[in-house]
Short mmCIF file of C-alpha atoms (C1' of nucleotides) in Angstrom, two decimals:
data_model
loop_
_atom_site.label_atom_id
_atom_site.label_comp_id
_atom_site.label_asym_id
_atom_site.label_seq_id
_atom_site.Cartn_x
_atom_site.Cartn_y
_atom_site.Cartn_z
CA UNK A 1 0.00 0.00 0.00
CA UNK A 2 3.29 2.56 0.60
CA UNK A 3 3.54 2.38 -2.88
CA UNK A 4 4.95 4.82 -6.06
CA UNK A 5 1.83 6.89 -7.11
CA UNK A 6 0.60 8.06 -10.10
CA UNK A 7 2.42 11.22 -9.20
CA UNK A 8 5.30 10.30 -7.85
CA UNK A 9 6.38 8.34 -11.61
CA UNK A 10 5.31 11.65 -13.32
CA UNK A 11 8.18 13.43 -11.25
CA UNK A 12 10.53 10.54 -12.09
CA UNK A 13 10.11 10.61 -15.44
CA UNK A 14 10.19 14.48 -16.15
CA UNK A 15 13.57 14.54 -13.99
CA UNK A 16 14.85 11.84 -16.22
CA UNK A 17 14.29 14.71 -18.92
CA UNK A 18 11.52 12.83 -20.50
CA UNK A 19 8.25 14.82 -21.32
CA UNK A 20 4.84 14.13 -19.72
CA UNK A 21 2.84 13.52 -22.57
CA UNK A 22 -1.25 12.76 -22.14
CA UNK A 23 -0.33 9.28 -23.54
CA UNK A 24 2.13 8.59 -20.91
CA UNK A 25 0.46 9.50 -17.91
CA UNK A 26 -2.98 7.45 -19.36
CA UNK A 27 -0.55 4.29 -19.66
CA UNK A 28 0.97 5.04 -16.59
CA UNK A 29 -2.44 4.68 -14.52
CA UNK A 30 -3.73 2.14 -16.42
CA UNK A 31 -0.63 -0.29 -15.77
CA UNK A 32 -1.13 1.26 -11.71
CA UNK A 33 -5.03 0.33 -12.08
CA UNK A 34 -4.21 -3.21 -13.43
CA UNK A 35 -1.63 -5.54 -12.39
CA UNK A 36 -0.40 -8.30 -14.65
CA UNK A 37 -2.09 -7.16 -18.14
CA UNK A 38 -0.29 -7.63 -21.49
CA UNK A 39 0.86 -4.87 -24.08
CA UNK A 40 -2.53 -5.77 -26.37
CA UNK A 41 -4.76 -5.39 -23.14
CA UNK A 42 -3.06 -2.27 -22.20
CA UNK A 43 -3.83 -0.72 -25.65
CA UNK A 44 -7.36 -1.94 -25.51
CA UNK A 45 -7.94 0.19 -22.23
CA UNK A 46 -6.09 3.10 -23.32
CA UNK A 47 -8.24 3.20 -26.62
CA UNK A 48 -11.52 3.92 -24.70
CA UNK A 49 -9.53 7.11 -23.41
CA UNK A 50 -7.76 7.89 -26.00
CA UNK A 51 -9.07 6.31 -29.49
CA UNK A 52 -6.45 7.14 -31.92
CA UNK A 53 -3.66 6.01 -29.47
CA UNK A 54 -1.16 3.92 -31.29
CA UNK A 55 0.25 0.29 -30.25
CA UNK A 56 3.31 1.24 -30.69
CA UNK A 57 3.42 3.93 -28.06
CA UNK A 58 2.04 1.33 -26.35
CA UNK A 59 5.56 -0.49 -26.72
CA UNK A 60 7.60 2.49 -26.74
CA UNK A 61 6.14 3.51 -23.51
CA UNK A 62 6.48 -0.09 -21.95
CA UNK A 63 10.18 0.61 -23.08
CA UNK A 64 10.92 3.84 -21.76
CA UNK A 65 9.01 3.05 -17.98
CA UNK A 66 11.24 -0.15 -17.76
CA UNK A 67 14.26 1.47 -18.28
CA UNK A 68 13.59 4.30 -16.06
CA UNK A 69 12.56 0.96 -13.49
CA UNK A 70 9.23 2.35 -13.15
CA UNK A 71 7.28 -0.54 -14.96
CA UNK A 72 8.44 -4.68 -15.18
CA UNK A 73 7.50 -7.53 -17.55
CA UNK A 74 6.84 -10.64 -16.04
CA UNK A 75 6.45 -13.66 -18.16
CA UNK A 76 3.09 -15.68 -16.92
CA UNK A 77 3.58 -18.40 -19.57
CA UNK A 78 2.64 -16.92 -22.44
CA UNK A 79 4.70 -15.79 -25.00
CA UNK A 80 4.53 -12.57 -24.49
CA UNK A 81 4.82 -10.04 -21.58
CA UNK A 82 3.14 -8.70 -18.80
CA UNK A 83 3.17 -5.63 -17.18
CA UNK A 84 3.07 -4.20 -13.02
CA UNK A 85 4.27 -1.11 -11.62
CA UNK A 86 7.38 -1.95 -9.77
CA UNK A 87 7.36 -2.28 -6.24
CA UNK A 88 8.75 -4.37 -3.62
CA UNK A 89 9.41 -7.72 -5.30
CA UNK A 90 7.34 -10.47 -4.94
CA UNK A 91 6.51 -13.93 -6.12
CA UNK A 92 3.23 -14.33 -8.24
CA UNK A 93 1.36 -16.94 -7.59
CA UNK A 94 -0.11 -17.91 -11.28
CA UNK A 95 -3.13 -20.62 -11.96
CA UNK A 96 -3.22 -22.14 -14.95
CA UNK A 97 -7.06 -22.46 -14.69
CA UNK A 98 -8.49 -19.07 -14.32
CA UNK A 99 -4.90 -17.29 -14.75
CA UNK A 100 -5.43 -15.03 -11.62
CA UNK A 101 -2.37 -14.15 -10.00
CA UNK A 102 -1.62 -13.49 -6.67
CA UNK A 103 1.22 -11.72 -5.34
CA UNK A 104 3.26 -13.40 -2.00
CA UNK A 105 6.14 -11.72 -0.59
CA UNK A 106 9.55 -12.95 -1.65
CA UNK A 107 11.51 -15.36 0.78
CA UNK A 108 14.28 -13.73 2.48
CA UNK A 109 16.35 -17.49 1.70
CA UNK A 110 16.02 -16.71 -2.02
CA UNK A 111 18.45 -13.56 -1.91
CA UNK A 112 20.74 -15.23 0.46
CA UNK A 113 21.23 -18.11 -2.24
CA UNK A 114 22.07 -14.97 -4.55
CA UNK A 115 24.53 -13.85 -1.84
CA UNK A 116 25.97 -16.85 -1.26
CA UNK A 117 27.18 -17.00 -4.57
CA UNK A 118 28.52 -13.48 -4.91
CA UNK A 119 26.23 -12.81 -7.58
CA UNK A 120 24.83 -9.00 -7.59
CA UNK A 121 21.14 -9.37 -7.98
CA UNK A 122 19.72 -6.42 -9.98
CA UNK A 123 15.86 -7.91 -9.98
CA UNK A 124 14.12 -11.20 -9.59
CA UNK A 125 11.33 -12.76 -11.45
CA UNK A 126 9.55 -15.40 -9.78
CA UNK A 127 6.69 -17.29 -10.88
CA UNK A 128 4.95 -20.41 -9.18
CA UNK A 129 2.49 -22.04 -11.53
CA UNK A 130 -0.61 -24.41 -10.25
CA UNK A 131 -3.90 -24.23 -9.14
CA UNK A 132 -5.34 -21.65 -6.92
CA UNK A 133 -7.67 -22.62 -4.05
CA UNK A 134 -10.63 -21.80 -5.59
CA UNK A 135 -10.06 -23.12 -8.46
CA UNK A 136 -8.64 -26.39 -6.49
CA UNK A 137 -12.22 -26.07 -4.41
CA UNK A 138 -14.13 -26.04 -7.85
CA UNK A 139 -12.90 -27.88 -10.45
CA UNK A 140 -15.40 -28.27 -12.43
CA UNK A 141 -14.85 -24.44 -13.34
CA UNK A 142 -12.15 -25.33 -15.58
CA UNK A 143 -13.61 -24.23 -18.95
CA UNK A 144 -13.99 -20.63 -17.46
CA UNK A 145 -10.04 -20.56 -17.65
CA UNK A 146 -8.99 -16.58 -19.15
CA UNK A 147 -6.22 -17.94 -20.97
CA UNK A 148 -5.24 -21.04 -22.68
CA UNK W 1 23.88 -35.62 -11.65
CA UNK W 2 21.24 -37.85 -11.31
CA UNK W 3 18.48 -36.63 -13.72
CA UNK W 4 17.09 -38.36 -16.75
CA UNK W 5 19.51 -39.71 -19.05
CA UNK W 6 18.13 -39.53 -22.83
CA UNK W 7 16.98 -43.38 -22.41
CA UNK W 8 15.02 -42.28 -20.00
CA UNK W 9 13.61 -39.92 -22.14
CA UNK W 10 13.11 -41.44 -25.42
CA UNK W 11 11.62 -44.32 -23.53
CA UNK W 12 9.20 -42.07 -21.74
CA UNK W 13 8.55 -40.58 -25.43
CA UNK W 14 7.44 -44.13 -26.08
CA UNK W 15 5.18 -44.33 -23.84
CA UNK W 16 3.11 -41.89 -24.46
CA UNK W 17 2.75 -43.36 -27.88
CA UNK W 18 5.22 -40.75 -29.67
CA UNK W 19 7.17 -41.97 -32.50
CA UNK W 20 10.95 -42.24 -31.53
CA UNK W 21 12.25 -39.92 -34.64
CA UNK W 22 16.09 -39.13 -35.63
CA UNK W 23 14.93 -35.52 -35.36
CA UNK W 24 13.53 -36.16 -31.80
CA UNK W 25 16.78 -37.59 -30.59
CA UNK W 26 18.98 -35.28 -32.15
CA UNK W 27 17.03 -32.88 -30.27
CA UNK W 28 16.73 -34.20 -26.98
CA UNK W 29 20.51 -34.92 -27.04
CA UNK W 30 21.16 -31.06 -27.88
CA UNK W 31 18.72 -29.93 -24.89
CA UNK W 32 20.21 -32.32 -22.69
CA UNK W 33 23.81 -30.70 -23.67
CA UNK W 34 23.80 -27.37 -23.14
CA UNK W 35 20.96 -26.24 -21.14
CA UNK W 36 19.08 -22.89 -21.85
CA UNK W 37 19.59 -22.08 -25.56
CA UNK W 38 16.72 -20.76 -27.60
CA UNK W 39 15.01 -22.27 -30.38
CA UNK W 40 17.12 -20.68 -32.67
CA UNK W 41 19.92 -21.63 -31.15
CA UNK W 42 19.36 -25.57 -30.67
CA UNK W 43 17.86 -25.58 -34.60
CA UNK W 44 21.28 -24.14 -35.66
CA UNK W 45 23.24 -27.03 -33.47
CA UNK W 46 20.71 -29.35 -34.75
CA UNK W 47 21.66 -28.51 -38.81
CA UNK W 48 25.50 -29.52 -38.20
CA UNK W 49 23.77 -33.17 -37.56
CA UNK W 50 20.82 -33.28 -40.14
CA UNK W 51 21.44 -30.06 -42.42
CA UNK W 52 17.61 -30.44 -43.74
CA UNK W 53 16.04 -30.45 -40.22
CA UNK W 54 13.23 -27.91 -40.17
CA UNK W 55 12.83 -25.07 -37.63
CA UNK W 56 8.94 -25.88 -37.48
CA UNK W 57 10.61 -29.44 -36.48
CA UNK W 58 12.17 -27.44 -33.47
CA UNK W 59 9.61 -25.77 -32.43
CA UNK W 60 6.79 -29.01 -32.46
CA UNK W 61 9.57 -30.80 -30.93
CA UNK W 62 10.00 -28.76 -27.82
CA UNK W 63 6.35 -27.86 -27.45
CA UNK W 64 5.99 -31.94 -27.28
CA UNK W 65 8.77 -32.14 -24.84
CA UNK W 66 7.20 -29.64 -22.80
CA UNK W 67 4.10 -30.98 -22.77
CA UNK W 68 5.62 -34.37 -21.56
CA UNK W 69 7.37 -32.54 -18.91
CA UNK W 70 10.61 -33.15 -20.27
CA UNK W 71 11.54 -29.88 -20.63
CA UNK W 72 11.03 -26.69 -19.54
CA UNK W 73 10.81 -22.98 -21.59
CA UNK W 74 12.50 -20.28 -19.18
CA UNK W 75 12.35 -16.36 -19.73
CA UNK W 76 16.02 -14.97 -19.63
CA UNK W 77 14.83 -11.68 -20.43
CA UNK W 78 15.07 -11.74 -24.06
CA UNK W 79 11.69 -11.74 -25.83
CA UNK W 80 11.87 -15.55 -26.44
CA UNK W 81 12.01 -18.99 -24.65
CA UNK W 82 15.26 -20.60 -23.88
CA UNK W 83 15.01 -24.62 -23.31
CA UNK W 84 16.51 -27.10 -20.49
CA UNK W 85 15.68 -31.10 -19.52
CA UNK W 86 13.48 -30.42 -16.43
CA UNK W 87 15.32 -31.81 -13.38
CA UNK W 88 14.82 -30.64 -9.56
CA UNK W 89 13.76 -27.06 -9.54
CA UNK W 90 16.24 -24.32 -9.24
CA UNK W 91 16.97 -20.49 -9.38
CA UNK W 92 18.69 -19.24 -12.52
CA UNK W 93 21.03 -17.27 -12.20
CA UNK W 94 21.26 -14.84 -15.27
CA UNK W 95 23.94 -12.35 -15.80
CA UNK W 96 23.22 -9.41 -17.75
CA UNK W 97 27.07 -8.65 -18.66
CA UNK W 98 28.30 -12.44 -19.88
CA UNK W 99 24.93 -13.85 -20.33
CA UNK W 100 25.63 -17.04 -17.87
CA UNK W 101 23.66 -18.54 -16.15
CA UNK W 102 24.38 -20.64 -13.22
CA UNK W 103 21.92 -22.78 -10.94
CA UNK W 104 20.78 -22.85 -7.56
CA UNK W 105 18.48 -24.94 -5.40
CA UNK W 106 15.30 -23.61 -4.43
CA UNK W 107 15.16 -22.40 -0.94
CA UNK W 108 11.97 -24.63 0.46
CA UNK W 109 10.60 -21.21 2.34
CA UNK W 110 9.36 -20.65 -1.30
CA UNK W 111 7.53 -23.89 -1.52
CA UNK W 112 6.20 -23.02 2.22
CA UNK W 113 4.99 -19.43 0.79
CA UNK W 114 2.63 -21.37 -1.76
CA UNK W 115 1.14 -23.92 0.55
CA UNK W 116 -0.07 -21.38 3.05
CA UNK W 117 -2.41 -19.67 0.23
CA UNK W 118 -3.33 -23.14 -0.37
CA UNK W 119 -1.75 -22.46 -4.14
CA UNK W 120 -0.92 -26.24 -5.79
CA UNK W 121 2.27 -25.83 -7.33
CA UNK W 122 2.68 -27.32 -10.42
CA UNK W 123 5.97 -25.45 -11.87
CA UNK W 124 7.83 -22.91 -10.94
CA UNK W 125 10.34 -20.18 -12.84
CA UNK W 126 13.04 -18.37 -10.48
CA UNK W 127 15.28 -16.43 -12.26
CA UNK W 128 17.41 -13.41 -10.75
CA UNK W 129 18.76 -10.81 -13.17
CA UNK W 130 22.31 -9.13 -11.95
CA UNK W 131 26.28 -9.31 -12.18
CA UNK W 132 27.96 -12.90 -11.68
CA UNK W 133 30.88 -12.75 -9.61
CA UNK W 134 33.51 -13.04 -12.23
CA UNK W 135 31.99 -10.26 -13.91
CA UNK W 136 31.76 -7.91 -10.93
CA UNK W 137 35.16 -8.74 -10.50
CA UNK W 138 36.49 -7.43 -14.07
CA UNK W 139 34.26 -4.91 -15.28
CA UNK W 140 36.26 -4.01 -18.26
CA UNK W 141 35.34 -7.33 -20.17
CA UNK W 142 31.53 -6.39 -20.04
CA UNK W 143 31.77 -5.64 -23.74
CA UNK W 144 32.25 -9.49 -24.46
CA UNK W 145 28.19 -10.14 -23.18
CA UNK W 146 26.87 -13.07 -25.52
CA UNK W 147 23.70 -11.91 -25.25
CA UNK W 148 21.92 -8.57 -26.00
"C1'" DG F 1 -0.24 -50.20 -44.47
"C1'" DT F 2 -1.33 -46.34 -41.65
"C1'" DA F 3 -1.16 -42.72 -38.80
"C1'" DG F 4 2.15 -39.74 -36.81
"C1'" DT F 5 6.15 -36.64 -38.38
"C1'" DT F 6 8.72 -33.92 -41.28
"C1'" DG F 7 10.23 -29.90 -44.40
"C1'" DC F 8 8.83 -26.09 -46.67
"C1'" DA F 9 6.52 -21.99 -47.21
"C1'" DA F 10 3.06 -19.11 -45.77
"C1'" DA F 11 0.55 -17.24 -41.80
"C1'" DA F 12 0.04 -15.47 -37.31
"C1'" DA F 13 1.55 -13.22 -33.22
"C1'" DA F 14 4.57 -10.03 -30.86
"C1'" DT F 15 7.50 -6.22 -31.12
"C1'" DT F 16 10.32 -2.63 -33.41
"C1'" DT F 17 11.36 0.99 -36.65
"C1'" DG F 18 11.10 5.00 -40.27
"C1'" DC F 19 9.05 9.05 -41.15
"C1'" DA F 20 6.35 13.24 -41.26
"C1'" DC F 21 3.33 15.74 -38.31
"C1'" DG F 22 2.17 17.67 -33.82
"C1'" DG F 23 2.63 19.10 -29.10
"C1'" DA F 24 5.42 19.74 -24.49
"C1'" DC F 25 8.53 22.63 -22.74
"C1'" DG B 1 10.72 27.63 -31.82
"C1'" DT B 2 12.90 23.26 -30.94
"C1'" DC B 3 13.14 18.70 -30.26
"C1'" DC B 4 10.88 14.86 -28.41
"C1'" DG B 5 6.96 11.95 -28.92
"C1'" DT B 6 3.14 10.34 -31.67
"C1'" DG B 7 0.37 7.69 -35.21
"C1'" DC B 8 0.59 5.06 -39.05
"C1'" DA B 9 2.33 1.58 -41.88
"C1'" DA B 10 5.89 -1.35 -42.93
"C1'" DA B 11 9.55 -4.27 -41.23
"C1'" DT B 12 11.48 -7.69 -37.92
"C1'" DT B 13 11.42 -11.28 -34.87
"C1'" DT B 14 9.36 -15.31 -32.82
"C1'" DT B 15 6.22 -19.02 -33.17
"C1'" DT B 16 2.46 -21.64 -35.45
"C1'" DT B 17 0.03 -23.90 -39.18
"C1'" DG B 18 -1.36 -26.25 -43.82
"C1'" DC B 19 -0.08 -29.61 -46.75
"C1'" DA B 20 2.14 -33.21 -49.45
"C1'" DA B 21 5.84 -36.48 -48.93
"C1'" DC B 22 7.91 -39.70 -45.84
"C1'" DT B 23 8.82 -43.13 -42.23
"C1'" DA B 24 8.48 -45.46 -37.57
"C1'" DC B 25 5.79 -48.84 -35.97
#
DNA sequence: GTAGTTGCAAAAAATTTGCACGGAC
DNA sequence: GTCCGTGCAAATTTTTTGCAACTAC
């Protein structure tokens, strides 16, 4: 809940010299409103603001927020990515039924293993795939599944 | 040093009613030999074998592999899959600067983080991005990065 | 012999780029 | 006013698919 806001990545990116554009603070609440969506879904929410938005500001915004380490891409299985705001890092919790994902703090064990061999971690990515309780509770559910 | 040998593998290819194909165990050998190369990369090793080999072949091939659980697809932050025989789960290591990648055991605190949301694990993808220790240690060679 | 596999080429999906116009500063 | 950022369309990159020929069983 102590997270970045809205406001807070404006200031980051104008003191990284880049401009606040309408397009780039529309993106930049939409990927704060909605954890975990994909460049395509991203661009489908933006349009209802914003119809003649392109998809490849889309990318090129995606782009620019990563580097500036205001925005990651996770990779949920699919092949392509997905998109939070960056915060503390966690571990999402991904079902491969209804492709929710829940978020679970990261292990204090896993960066000592990182530690242990001298290696300089810079970010993590980790993803545990399964079932999800409610989806474990009711499994006949299965053909409601989001994704493949 | 005790995972499945390619026996093991073509046998459990049998199984399941697959067709035990010179392509399929040119493949599987190449997977089992050098662990996270992309499909690119294991069709090009596969050509100095069987010159004609398709990379639609490559691509079938590993999505059968991975459906059999033999292997695995792993995001190494380039915007495709990279391939390894599926053994006991571990944390990649992935350095940004030379592009290795070196493996470590997954703390069970993770494992203990899923059961208490009741999440059933069925896979799971660790990798931490950063500097390995030989490259911390010698900046200067960061030029010779394999990758990206 | 037959059904599963392959190679090729074309298609689809995901992402990037070139360029002229437009807007943030 | 200047330069960065945008939309559009085309190009690239990554992966999938259709189909006729082939081969493991």
């Amino acid at each position: 809940m102590n997270d970045l806001t809205s406001l807070d990545m404006v200031s980051r990116l104008r003191s990284s010299g880049k401009r606040i554009t309408p397009e780039r603070k529309l993106l930049l609440r939409i990927i704060e409103q909605h954890a975990h969506l994909d460049a395509e879904e991203i661009y489908r929410i933006a349009q209802r603001d914003r119809p003649q938005i392109g998809l490849a500001t889309v990318y090129r915004t995606l782009t620019l927020l990563k580097n500036l380490d205001i925005v990651r891409a996770t990779d949920l299985g699919e092949n392509h990515g997905h998109y939070e705001v960056r915060s503390e890092e966690h571990v999402h919790l991904v079902c491969s039924i209804c492709g929710c994902v829940t978020d679970v703090p990261v292990p204090s064990a896993l960066r000592a293993a990182a530690k242990k061999e001298q290696f300089a971690v810079q970010s993590t990515h980790f993803e545990i795939f399964g079932t999800c309780r409610s989806c474990s509770d009711k499994p006949s559910t299965a053909s409601e599944a989001k994704r493949g």
